[in-house]
mmCIF file of C-alpha atoms in Angstrom:
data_model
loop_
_atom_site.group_PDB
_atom_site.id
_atom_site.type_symbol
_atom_site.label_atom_id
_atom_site.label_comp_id
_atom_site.label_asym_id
_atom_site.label_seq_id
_atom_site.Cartn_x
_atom_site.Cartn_y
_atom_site.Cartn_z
ATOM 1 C CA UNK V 378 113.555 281.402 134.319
ATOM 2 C CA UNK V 379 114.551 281.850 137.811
ATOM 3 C CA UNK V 380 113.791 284.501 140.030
ATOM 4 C CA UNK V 381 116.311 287.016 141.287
ATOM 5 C CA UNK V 382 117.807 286.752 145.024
ATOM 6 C CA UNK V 383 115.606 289.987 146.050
ATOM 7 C CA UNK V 384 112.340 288.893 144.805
ATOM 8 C CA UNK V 385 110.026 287.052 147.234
ATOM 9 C CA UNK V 386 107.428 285.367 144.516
ATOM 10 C CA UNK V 387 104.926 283.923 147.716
ATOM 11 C CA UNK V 388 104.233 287.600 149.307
ATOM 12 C CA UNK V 389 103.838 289.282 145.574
ATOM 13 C CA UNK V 390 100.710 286.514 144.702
ATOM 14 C CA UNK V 391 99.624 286.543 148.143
ATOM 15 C CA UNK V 392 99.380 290.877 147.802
ATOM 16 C CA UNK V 393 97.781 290.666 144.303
ATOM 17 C CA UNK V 394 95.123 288.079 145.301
ATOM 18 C CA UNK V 395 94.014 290.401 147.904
ATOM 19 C CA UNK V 396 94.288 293.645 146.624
ATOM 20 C CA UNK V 397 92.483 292.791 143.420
ATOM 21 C CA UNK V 398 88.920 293.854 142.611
ATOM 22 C CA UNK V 399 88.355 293.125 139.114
ATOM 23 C CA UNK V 400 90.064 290.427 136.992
ATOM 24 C CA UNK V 401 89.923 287.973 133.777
ATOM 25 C CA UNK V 402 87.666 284.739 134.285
ATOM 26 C CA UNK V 403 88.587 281.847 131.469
ATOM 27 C CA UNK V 404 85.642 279.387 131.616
ATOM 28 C CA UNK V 405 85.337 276.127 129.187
ATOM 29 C CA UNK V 406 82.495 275.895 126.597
ATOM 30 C CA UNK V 407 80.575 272.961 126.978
ATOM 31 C CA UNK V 408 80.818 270.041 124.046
ATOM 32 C CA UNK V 409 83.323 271.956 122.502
ATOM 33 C CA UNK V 410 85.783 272.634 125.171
ATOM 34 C CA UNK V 411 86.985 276.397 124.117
ATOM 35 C CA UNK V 412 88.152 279.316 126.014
ATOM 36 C CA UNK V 413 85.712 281.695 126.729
ATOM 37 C CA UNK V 414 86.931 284.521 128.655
ATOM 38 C CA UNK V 415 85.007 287.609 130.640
ATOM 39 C CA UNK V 416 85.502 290.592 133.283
ATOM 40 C CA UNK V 417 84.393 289.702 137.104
ATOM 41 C CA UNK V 418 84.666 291.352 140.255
ATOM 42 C CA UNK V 419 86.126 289.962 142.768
ATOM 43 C CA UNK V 420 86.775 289.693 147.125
ATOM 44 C CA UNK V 421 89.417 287.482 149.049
ATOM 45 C CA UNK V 422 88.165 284.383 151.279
ATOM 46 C CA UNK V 423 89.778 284.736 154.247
ATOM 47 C CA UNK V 424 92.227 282.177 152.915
ATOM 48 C CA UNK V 425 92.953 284.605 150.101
ATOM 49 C CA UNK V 426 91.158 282.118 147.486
ATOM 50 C CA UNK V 427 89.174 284.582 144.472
ATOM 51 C CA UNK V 428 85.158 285.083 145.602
ATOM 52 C CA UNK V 429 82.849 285.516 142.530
ATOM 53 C CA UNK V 430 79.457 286.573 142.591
ATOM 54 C CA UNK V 431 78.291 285.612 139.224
ATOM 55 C CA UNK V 432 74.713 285.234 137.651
ATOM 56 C CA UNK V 433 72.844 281.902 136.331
ATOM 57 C CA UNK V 434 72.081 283.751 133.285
ATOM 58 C CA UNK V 435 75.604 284.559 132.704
ATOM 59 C CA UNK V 436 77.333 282.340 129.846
ATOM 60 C CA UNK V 437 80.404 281.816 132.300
ATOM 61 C CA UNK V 438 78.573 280.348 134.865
ATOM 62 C CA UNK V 439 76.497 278.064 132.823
ATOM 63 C CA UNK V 440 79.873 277.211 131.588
ATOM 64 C CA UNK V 441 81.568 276.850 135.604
ATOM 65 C CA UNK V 442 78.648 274.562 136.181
ATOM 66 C CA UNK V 443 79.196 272.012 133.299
ATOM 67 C CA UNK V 444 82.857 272.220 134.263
ATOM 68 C CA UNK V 445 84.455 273.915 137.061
ATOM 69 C CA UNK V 446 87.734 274.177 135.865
ATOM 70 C CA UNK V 447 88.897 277.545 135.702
ATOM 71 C CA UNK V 448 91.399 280.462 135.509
ATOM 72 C CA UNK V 449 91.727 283.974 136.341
ATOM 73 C CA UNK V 450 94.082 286.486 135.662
ATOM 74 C CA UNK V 451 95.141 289.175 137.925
ATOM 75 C CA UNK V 452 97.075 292.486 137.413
ATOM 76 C CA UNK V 453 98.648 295.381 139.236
ATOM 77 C CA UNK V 454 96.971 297.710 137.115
ATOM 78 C CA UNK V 455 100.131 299.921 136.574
ATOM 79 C CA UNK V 456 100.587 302.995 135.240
ATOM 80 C CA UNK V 457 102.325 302.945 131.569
ATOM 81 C CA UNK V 458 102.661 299.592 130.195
ATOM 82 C CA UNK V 459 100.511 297.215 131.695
ATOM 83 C CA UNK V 460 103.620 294.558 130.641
ATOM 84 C CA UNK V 461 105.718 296.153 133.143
ATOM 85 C CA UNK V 462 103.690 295.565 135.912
ATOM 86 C CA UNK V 463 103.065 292.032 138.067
ATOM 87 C CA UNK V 464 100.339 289.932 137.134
ATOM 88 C CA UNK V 465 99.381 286.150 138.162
ATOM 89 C CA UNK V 466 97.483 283.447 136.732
ATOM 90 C CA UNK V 467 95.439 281.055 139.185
ATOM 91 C CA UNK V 468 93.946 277.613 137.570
ATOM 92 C CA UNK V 469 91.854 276.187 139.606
ATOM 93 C CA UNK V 470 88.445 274.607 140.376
ATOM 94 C CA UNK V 471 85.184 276.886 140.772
ATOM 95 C CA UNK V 472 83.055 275.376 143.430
ATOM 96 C CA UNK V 473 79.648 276.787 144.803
ATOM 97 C CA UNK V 474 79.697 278.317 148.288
ATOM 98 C CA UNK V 475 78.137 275.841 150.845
ATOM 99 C CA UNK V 476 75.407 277.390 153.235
ATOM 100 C CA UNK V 477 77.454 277.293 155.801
ATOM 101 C CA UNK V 478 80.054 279.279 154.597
ATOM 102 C CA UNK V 479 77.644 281.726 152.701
ATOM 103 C CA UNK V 480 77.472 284.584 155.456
ATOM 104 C CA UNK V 481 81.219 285.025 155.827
ATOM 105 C CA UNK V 482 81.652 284.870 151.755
ATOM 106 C CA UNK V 483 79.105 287.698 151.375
ATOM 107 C CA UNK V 484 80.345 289.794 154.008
ATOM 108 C CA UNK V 485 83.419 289.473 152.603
ATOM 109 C CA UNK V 486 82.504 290.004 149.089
ATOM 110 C CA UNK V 487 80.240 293.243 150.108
ATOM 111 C CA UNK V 488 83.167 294.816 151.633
ATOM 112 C CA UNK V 489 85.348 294.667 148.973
ATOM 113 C CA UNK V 490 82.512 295.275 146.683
ATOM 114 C CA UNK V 491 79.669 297.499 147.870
ATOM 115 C CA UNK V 492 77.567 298.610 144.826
ATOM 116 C CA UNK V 493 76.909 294.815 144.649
ATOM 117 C CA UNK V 494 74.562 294.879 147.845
ATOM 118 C CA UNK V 495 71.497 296.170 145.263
ATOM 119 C CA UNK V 496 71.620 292.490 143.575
ATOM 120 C CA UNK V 497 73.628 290.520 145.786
ATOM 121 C CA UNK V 498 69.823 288.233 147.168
ATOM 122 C CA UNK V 499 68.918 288.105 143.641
ATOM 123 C CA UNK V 500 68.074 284.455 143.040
ATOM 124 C CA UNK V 501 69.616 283.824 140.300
ATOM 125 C CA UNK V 502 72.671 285.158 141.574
ATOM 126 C CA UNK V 503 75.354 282.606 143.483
ATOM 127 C CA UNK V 504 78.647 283.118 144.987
ATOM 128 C CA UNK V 505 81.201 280.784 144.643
ATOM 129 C CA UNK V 506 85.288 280.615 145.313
ATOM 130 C CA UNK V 507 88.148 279.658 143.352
ATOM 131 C CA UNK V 508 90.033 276.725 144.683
ATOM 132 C CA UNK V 509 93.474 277.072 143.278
ATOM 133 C CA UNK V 510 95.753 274.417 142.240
ATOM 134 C CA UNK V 511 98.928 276.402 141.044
ATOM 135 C CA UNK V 512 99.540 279.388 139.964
ATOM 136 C CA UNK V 513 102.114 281.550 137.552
ATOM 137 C CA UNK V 514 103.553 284.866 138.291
ATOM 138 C CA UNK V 515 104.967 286.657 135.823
ATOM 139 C CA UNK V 516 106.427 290.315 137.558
ATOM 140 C CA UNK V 517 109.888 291.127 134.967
ATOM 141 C CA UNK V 518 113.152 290.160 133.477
ATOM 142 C CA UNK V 519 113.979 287.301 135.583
ATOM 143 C CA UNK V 520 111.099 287.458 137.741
ATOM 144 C CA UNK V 521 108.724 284.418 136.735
ATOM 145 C CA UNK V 522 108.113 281.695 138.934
ATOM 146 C CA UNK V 523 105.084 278.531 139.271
ATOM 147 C CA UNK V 524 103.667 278.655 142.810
ATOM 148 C CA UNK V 525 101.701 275.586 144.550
ATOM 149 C CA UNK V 526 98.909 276.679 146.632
ATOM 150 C CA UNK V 527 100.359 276.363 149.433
ATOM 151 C CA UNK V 528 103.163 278.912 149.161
ATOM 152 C CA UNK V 529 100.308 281.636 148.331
ATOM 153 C CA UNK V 530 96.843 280.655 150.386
ATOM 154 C CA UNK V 531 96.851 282.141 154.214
ATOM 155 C CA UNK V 532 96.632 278.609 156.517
ATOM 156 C CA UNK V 533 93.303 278.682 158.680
ATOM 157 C CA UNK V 534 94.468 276.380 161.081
ATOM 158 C CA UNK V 535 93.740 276.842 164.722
ATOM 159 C CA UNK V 536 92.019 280.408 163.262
ATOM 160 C CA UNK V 537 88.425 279.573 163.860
ATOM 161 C CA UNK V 538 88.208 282.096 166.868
ATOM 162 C CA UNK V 539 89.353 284.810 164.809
ATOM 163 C CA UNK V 540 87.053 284.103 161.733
ATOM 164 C CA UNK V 541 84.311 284.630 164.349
ATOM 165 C CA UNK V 542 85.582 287.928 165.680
ATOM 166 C CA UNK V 543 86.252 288.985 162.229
ATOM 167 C CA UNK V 544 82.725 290.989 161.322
ATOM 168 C CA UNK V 545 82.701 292.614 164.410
ATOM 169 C CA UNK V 546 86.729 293.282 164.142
ATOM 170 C CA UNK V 547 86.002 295.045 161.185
ATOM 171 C CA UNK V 548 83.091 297.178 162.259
ATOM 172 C CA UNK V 549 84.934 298.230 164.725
ATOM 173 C CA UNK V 550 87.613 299.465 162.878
ATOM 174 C CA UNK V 551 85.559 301.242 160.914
ATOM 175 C CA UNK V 552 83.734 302.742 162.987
ATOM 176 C CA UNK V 553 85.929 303.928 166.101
ATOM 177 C CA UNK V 554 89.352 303.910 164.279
ATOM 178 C CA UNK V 555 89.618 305.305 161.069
ATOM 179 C CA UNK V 556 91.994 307.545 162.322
ATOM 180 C CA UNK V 557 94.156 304.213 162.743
ATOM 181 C CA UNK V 558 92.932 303.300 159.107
ATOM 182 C CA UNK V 559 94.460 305.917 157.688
ATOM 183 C CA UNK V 560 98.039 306.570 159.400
ATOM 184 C CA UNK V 561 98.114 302.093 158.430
ATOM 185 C CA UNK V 562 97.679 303.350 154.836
ATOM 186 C CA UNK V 563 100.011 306.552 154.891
ATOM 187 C CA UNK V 564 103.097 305.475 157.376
ATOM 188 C CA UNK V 565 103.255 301.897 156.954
ATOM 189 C CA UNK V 566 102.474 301.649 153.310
ATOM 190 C CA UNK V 567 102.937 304.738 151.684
ATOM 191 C CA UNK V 568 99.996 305.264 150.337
ATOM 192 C CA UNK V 569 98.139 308.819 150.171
ATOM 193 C CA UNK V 570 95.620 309.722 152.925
ATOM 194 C CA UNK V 571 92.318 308.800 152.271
ATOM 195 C CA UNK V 572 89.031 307.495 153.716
ATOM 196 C CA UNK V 573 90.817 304.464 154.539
ATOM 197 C CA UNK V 574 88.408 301.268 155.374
ATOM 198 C CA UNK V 575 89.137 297.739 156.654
ATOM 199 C CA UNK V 576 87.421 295.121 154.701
ATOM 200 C CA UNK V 577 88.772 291.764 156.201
ATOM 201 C CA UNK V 578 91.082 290.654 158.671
ATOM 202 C CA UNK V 579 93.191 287.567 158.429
ATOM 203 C CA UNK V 580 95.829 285.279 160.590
ATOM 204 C CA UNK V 581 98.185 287.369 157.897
ATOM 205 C CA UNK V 582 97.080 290.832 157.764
ATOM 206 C CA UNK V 583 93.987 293.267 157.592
ATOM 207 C CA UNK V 584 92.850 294.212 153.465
ATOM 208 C CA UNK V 585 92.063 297.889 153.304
ATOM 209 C CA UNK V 586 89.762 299.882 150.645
ATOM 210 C CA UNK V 587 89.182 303.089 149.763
ATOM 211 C CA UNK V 588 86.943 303.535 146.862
ATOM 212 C CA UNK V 589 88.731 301.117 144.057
ATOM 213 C CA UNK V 590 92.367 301.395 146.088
ATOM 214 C CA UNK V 591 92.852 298.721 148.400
ATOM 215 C CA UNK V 592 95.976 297.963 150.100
ATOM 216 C CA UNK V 593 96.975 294.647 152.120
ATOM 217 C CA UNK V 594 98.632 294.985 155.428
ATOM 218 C CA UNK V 595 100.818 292.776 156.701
ATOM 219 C CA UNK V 596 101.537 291.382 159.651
ATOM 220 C CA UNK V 597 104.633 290.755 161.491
ATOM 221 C CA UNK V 598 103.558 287.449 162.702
ATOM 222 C CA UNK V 599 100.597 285.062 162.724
ATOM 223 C CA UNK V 600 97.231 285.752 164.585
ATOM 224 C CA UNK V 601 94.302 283.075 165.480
ATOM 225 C CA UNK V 602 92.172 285.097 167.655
ATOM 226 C CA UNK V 603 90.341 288.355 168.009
ATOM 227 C CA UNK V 604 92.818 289.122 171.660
ATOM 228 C CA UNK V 605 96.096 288.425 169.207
ATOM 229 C CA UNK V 606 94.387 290.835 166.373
ATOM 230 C CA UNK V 607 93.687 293.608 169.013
ATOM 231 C CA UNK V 608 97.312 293.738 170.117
ATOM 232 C CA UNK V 609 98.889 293.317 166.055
ATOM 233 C CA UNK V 610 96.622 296.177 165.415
ATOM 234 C CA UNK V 611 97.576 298.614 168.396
ATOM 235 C CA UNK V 612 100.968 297.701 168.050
ATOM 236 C CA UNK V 613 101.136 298.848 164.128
ATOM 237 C CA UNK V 614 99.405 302.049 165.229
ATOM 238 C CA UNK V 615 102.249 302.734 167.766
ATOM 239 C CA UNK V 616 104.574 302.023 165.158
ATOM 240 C CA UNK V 617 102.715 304.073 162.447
ATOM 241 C CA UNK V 618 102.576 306.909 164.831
ATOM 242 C CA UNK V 619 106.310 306.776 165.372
ATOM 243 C CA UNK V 620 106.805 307.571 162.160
ATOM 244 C CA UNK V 621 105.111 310.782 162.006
#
């Protein structure tokens, strides 16, 4: 079925990916090769690929471990018939975080998902990230469409200096500029006042939480450094402001 002329498929999977918290892991059962589906939490890489902070113990990650191929189902969450609102499918690969790239992962993952910080060094407790290799959005009548990764990840290239400005981006933001936080949320996105908070910054946009809310802000254009992120984000406030 093809998509309508209005509908932009790309931004709708790239706005679910990072608003979600929660979604539907499918795992394979060893030898036998069934489905076996559970509920996970979830944060965005800065990429936008799924993080998963999943036990040993857990039957889905003994499963991810004999084979890493996976999917996970994402929804809107919307009020009335959950049918009528967007949802995507990711397939994919499950792959244990490196060392390397454990810090960022977790404080990712801990912003979008506090409570976990009272089990989050438990040892038998690993993160790891869904590579996607397609995915299928399914948003109404006339409104499903197959994506390639491509059309859905955020490209990291040439943004290595803003990946390292990112933590203290964010804690800065949080703690000198909620006031900022907020008129983001209310102005530019509609959405009703509230102890706004960023949780991760982008070459895209800046993902925003407050309690289980969390909204995705986009930007105009691309960023790559922490000097380019400054000036996106004082430049939305003046806009936000303008709208008062």
């Amino acid at each position: 079925m093809e998509p309508t002329s209005d509908f932009d498929p790309a931004r709708l999977a790239r706005s679910l990916l990072r608003r979600s918290r929660q979604g539907a892991l499918a795992t394979l059962m060893p030898g036998t090769g069934d489905p076996y589906c559970s509920l996970v939490n979830l944060a965005s890489h800065p990429d936008g690929s799924p993080i998963l902070l999943i036990s040993r113990l857990a039957l889905h990650t003994k499963n991810i471990l004999a084979d890493g191929r996976v999917s996970l189902m994402l929804d809107e969450r919307a009020e009335g018939d959950p049918l009528e609102g967007a949802r995507v499918m990711l397939a994919g690969r499950a792959e244990e975080v490196t060392e390397a790239e454990r810090e960022l992962v977790r404080r990712r993952y801990l912003g979008a998902q506090p409570s976990a910080e009272v089990f989050v060094d438990f040892k038998d407790f690993s993160f790891f990230v869904i590579r996607p290799s397609g995915a299928h959005l399914v948003a109404g009548f006339g409104r499903i469409v197959d994506l390639k990764p491509g059309q859905f990840l955020t490209d990291l290239g040439g943004a290595t200096p803003l990946l390292e400005a990112e933590a203290g981006a964010v804690a800065h933001m949080n703690e000198d500029h909620r006031e900022a936080m907020n008129l983001y949320a209310t102005r530019l996105l509609g959405a009703d006042g509230a102890d706004w908070i960023c949780t991760g910054c982008d070459p895209d946009g800046m993902d925003m939480q407050a309690g289980r809310n969390a909204l995705r802000l986009d930007f105009p254009e691309r960023v790559t450094d922490g000097t380019g992120l400054r000036k996106m984000l004082v430049r939305l406030a003046g806009e936000a402001r303008a709208k008062g």
